[in-house]
Phi, psi and omega in degrees: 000122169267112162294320162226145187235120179251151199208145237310068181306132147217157162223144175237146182244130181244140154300179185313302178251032160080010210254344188221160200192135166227151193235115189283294218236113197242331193202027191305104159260110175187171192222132201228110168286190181305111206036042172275153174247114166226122198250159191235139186218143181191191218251167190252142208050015178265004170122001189294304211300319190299284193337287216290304170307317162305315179292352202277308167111068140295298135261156179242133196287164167267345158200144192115163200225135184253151150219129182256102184034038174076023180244137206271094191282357184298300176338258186055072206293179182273343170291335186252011201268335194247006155283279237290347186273307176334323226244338163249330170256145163252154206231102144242116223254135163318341177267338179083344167046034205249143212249141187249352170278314172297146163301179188261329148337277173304298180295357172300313190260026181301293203270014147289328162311307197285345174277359183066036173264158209288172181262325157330294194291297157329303211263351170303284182349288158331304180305267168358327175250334154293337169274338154310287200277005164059050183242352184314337172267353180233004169319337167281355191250178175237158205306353168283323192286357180238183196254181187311318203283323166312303206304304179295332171293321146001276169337298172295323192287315175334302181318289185330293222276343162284351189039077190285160159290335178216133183284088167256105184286114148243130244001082175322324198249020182274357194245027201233174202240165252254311165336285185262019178262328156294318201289285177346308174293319179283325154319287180321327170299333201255355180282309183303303195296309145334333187112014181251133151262165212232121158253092189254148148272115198213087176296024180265113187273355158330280197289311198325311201292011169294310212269170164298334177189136157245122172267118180268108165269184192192130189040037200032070204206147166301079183285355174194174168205160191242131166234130169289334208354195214290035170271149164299169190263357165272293150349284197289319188310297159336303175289316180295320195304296188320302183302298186269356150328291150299339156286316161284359176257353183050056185249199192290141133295128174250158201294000000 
């Protein structure tokens, strides 16, 4: 079943007074069923980070239509675009976006506070996921006081605890030392084995080689794609190394 579908995205950025246009984004078409793990992977400028905003409801494409379980959120009006995110997507951002005057509890139960749910209902929530991600001893401290790899795990249960139809990571692992880039991955894996879907950004052929499936853009446009089906995760780690290769030397991707 597809939870989401883009269907011939573009975006163009015009200066100010209109005189010079970049084209982002030119025919981006793809579809992510329901607890697919998918990571996007591309060259610095070929359009993932645009991608990743849009899909975000950050930004709005200049032409073209997302639909999130068939409801077309480019439509959105702007009053409701920030419910509707609240209320279907989760967000782990490489900086962690975690508030340093809040514990790490509260920023966990941010956005339920903002959904107005009751603290009962916040700390049911909670429990479960903080003892999956093995945070239950520092929900009191603040985000200055743990280290990078605790500040993401945070991170996740934020993501987590509304229980969104889509996960959108970007590059989870670029601020995490080898360590907690592992725990991280391996967390994701077990979310994904669960039923969550993952949409990451990523320049890692590391965390790619995790996900189910890689999409490479390129001059903003889908230039290949990867299905791990029953390749290793040293397999798939291969095949991407091999895929961007070709891209930065600019032959064919082969299957």
């Amino acid at each position: 079943m597809k939870l989401l579908e883009v269907n011939n995205l573009k975006k163009i950025y015009s200066s100010r007074f209109g005189g010079n246009q970049v084209q982002a984004l030119s025919n981006v078409t793809f579809s992510v069923e329901k607890g697919e793990y998918v990571a996007i992977m591309g060259e610095s400028g070929s359009g993932k980070t645009t991608l990743l905003n849009i899909l975000a409801s950050l930004d709005k494409p200049t032409s073209g239509e997302i639909l999130l379980q068939g409801k077309n959120i480019v439509a959105i009006k702007e009053s409701e675009i920030t419910a509707f995110r609240r209320e279907n997507l989760g967000f782990v951002f490489q900086d962690f976006n975690l508030l340093d005057t809040f514990s790490l509890k509260d920023n966990i139960f941010l956005p339920l506070v903002l959904s107005r749910k009751s603290y009962g209902e916040m700390a049911k929530r909670l429990k479960p996921i903080a003892g999956k991600l093995g945070i239950e001893n520092i929900l009191e401290k603040f985000p200055y006081e743990v280290s990078g790899g605790q500040k993401q795990r945070a991170a996740v249960a934020r993501a987590l605890i509304t229980d969104p139809q889509l996960i959108l990571a970007d590059e989870p692992t670029g601020a995490l030392d080898s360590k907690s880039t592992d725990q991280l991955l391996k967390l994701f894996s077990e979310i994904n084995n669960e039923g969550q879907t993952i949409v990451m950004v990523t320049h890692s052929t590391k965390a790619a080689s995790h996900a189910g499936r890689v999409l490479f853009i390129k001059d903003g446009e889908v230039f290949h794609q990867l299905y791990r089906g029953s390749m290793s995760k040293e397999e798939m780690f291969e095949k991407i190394s091999n895929t961007l290769t070709v891209i930065t030397t600019g032959g064919a991707a082969n299957e």
